[in-house]
Amino acid sequence: MNAGETQRTPWIVGVSGASGTPYAAAVLRALLDAGESVDLVVSRASRLTLLDETGISFRDAHWRDDLGRWLSLGADGKPGTFDVDLADVRHWSAGDLAAGPSSGSYPAKGMLIVPASTACVAGVALGLSKDLLQRAASVTLKEGRPLAVAVRETPLNGQTLRHLVALDDAGAAVVPASPAFYAGATHIQHLVDFVAGRVLDSVGVPHRLYRRWGGELGGARPA
């Protein structure tokens, strides 16, 4: 880095194979809207989920075009709902264990895993590092950086609950993908944005994705 240059310090976003690709899209859009840099890791399993939920094939060789199509979708699947600038997004293949985020010396603000499958939760809790997503999460924890895990599964069995407790003990924020209704949701996008907003709240990224509780009963009720 030359003198006077500002070091790029991204948020790493990992997308695992759980259902809930609209949650990931909302988080990515909000990070970019907040002026944050993003490093993206899309697991192999999540590409199957993305194809199933959106019809989009995420390909390493064409990731920018595929990501642009994905992030333009509304939660209802309508294309062209959002206009997103991908200039400050960097993509790393999930199989690239020599990628930047695999090392603690690589600068990053922290990591968000959204959605997080139970398999991903187990891998991170046990330190398996079987792919770049898990390795980057392990690095985030060992470096003491913020890690948010948006687990998306129901019901949760005892084994997964123990893994989530282990992540909490390690300093991660466990953020279940549980939409709330007190913010006055009238559309599926509002429910998705609430979860995305709570993920960002857990790591201190400012946003305006949902109406916050103001202490007034019925304050969010549609007129």
Coordinates of C-alpha atoms in Angstrom, one line a residue:
M1 CA 0.0 0.0 0.0
N2 CA 1.4 3.4 -1.0
A3 CA 1.6 6.3 1.4
G4 CA -1.7 8.1 1.7
E5 CA -3.8 5.2 0.5
T6 CA -6.6 3.9 2.7
Q7 CA -6.4 0.2 3.4
R8 CA -9.5 -1.7 2.3
T9 CA -11.0 -3.4 5.3
P10 CA -14.1 -5.4 4.3
W11 CA -16.8 -7.3 6.1
I12 CA -16.7 -10.9 5.1
V13 CA -20.1 -12.3 4.2
G14 CA -20.4 -16.1 4.1
V15 CA -23.5 -17.7 2.6
S16 CA -24.1 -21.3 3.6
G17 CA -26.6 -23.8 2.3
A18 CA -29.6 -23.1 4.6
S19 CA -32.8 -21.8 3.1
G20 CA -33.0 -18.0 3.3
T21 CA -31.0 -16.5 0.4
P22 CA -33.2 -13.3 0.6
Y23 CA -31.7 -12.7 4.0
A24 CA -28.2 -12.8 2.6
A25 CA -29.2 -10.5 -0.3
A26 CA -30.6 -7.9 2.1
V27 CA -27.5 -8.0 4.3
L28 CA -25.2 -7.5 1.3
R29 CA -27.3 -4.6 -0.1
A30 CA -27.4 -2.9 3.3
L31 CA -23.6 -3.2 3.8
L32 CA -23.0 -1.7 0.4
D33 CA -25.6 1.1 1.1
A34 CA -23.7 1.9 4.3
G35 CA -20.5 2.3 2.3
E36 CA -18.9 -0.8 3.5
S37 CA -16.5 -3.1 1.5
V38 CA -17.6 -6.7 1.2
D39 CA -15.7 -9.9 0.7
L40 CA -18.1 -12.7 -0.4
V41 CA -17.9 -16.4 0.1
V42 CA -20.7 -18.5 -1.3
S43 CA -20.5 -22.2 -0.3
R44 CA -21.1 -25.0 -2.7
A45 CA -24.3 -26.1 -0.8
S46 CA -25.7 -22.5 -0.9
R47 CA -25.5 -22.4 -4.7
L48 CA -28.0 -25.3 -4.8
T49 CA -30.3 -23.3 -2.4
L50 CA -29.9 -20.2 -4.5
L51 CA -30.7 -22.0 -7.7
D52 CA -33.8 -23.5 -6.0
E53 CA -35.0 -20.3 -4.4
T54 CA -34.2 -17.9 -7.2
G55 CA -33.4 -19.8 -10.4
I56 CA -30.0 -18.2 -10.5
S57 CA -26.8 -20.3 -11.0
F58 CA -23.9 -18.7 -9.1
R59 CA -20.7 -19.3 -11.1
D60 CA -17.2 -18.4 -10.0
A61 CA -16.3 -17.3 -13.5
H62 CA -19.4 -15.1 -13.8
W63 CA -19.9 -14.2 -10.2
R64 CA -20.4 -10.4 -10.7
D65 CA -23.2 -10.9 -13.3
D66 CA -24.8 -13.6 -11.1
L67 CA -24.5 -11.6 -8.0
G68 CA -26.0 -8.5 -9.7
R69 CA -29.0 -10.6 -10.8
W70 CA -29.5 -12.0 -7.3
L71 CA -29.2 -8.7 -5.4
S72 CA -31.7 -7.0 -7.8
L73 CA -34.4 -9.4 -6.7
G74 CA -37.0 -8.5 -4.2
A75 CA -37.9 -11.0 -1.5
D76 CA -40.9 -11.9 -3.6
G77 CA -38.7 -12.9 -6.5
K78 CA -39.5 -9.8 -8.6
P79 CA -36.4 -8.9 -10.7
G80 CA -35.2 -5.3 -10.9
T81 CA -36.5 -4.4 -7.5
F82 CA -33.1 -3.1 -6.3
D83 CA -30.3 -1.3 -8.0
V84 CA -26.9 -2.3 -6.5
D85 CA -23.4 -1.0 -7.1
L86 CA -21.0 -4.0 -6.8
A87 CA -17.8 -1.9 -7.3
D88 CA -16.6 -2.7 -3.7
V89 CA -17.4 -6.4 -3.6
R90 CA -14.7 -9.1 -3.9
H91 CA -15.6 -12.7 -4.4
W92 CA -13.5 -15.7 -3.1
S93 CA -14.2 -19.2 -4.2
A94 CA -15.4 -21.4 -1.3
G95 CA -12.7 -24.0 -2.2
D96 CA -9.8 -21.5 -2.1
L97 CA -8.2 -22.1 1.2
A98 CA -5.3 -19.9 0.2
A99 CA -7.7 -16.9 -0.2
G100 CA -7.1 -13.7 1.8
P101 CA -9.8 -14.3 4.5
S102 CA -8.1 -17.6 5.4
S103 CA -5.4 -15.7 7.2
G104 CA -5.6 -13.6 10.3
S105 CA -3.2 -11.1 8.8
Y106 CA -5.7 -10.3 6.1
P107 CA -7.5 -7.1 7.1
A108 CA -11.2 -7.5 7.9
K109 CA -13.8 -5.8 10.1
G110 CA -15.5 -9.1 11.0
M111 CA -17.8 -11.7 9.4
L112 CA -21.5 -12.4 8.9
I113 CA -22.7 -15.8 8.1
V114 CA -26.2 -15.5 6.7
P115 CA -28.0 -17.8 6.4
A116 CA -26.1 -20.3 8.6
S117 CA -27.1 -24.0 8.2
T118 CA -26.7 -26.4 11.1
A119 CA -23.9 -28.1 9.2
C120 CA -22.1 -24.7 9.0
V121 CA -22.8 -24.0 12.7
A122 CA -21.3 -27.4 13.6
G123 CA -18.2 -26.9 11.4
V124 CA -17.4 -23.4 12.8
A125 CA -18.1 -24.5 16.4
L126 CA -15.8 -27.5 16.1
G127 CA -13.1 -25.6 14.1
L128 CA -13.3 -28.0 11.1
S129 CA -12.3 -25.3 8.5
K130 CA -13.4 -27.7 5.7
D131 CA -13.9 -24.8 3.3
L132 CA -13.1 -21.1 3.1
L133 CA -16.3 -20.1 4.8
Q134 CA -15.6 -22.1 7.9
R135 CA -11.9 -21.2 7.8
A136 CA -12.7 -17.5 7.6
A137 CA -15.1 -17.8 10.6
S138 CA -12.4 -19.6 12.6
V139 CA -10.0 -16.8 11.8
T140 CA -12.5 -14.2 12.7
L141 CA -13.0 -15.8 16.2
K142 CA -9.3 -16.3 16.8
E143 CA -8.5 -12.7 15.9
G144 CA -11.3 -11.4 18.2
R145 CA -13.3 -9.8 15.4
P146 CA -17.1 -9.7 15.4
L147 CA -18.8 -12.8 14.1
A148 CA -22.6 -13.0 13.5
V149 CA -24.2 -16.3 12.8
A150 CA -27.7 -16.1 11.4
V151 CA -28.9 -19.7 12.0
R152 CA -31.9 -20.7 9.9
E153 CA -33.4 -24.0 11.0
T154 CA -36.4 -25.3 12.9
P155 CA -36.7 -27.2 15.2
L156 CA -33.3 -27.1 16.7
N157 CA -32.0 -30.4 18.2
G158 CA -29.8 -30.6 21.3
Q159 CA -26.6 -31.1 19.3
T160 CA -27.1 -27.9 17.3
L161 CA -28.1 -26.0 20.5
R162 CA -24.8 -27.1 22.1
H163 CA -22.9 -25.9 19.0
L164 CA -24.6 -22.5 19.2
V165 CA -23.7 -22.2 22.9
A166 CA -20.1 -23.0 22.0
L167 CA -20.2 -20.2 19.4
D168 CA -21.7 -17.8 22.0
D169 CA -19.0 -18.8 24.4
A170 CA -16.4 -18.1 21.7
G171 CA -17.7 -14.6 21.3
A172 CA -20.0 -14.9 18.3
A173 CA -23.4 -13.3 18.1
V174 CA -26.0 -16.0 17.5
V175 CA -28.9 -14.3 15.5
P176 CA -31.7 -16.7 14.7
A177 CA -33.5 -15.8 11.4
S178 CA -36.7 -15.0 13.3
P179 CA -38.8 -12.2 11.8
A180 CA -40.7 -10.0 14.2
F181 CA -44.0 -8.2 13.5
Y182 CA -43.9 -5.2 15.9
A183 CA -42.1 -3.1 13.1
G184 CA -45.4 -3.0 11.1
A185 CA -44.5 -5.4 8.3
T186 CA -46.9 -5.4 5.4
H187 CA -44.8 -7.2 2.8
I188 CA -42.4 -10.2 2.8
Q189 CA -39.5 -7.8 2.1
H190 CA -40.2 -6.1 5.5
L191 CA -39.8 -9.4 7.3
V192 CA -36.6 -10.2 5.5
D193 CA -35.2 -6.8 6.2
F194 CA -36.0 -7.1 9.9
V195 CA -33.8 -10.2 10.1
A196 CA -31.1 -8.6 8.0
G197 CA -31.2 -5.5 10.2
R198 CA -30.8 -7.5 13.4
V199 CA -27.8 -9.2 11.9
L200 CA -26.2 -5.9 11.2
D201 CA -27.2 -4.5 14.6
S202 CA -25.3 -7.4 16.2
V203 CA -22.0 -6.1 14.7
G204 CA -22.7 -2.4 14.9
V205 CA -23.3 -1.6 11.2
P206 CA -25.8 1.3 10.8
H207 CA -28.8 0.8 8.6
R208 CA -32.5 1.8 8.1
L209 CA -33.9 -1.6 7.2
Y210 CA -36.7 -1.7 9.8
R211 CA -38.7 0.6 12.1
R212 CA -37.3 0.3 15.6
W213 CA -39.4 -0.1 18.8
G214 CA -40.2 3.4 20.2
G215 CA -41.9 2.4 23.4
E216 CA -45.5 3.1 22.1
L217 CA -47.9 0.2 21.8
G218 CA -49.5 0.1 18.3
G219 CA -47.0 2.6 17.0
A220 CA -46.1 0.5 14.0
R221 CA -49.7 -0.5 13.2
P222 CA -50.8 0.5 9.7
A223 CA -53.2 3.4 9.7

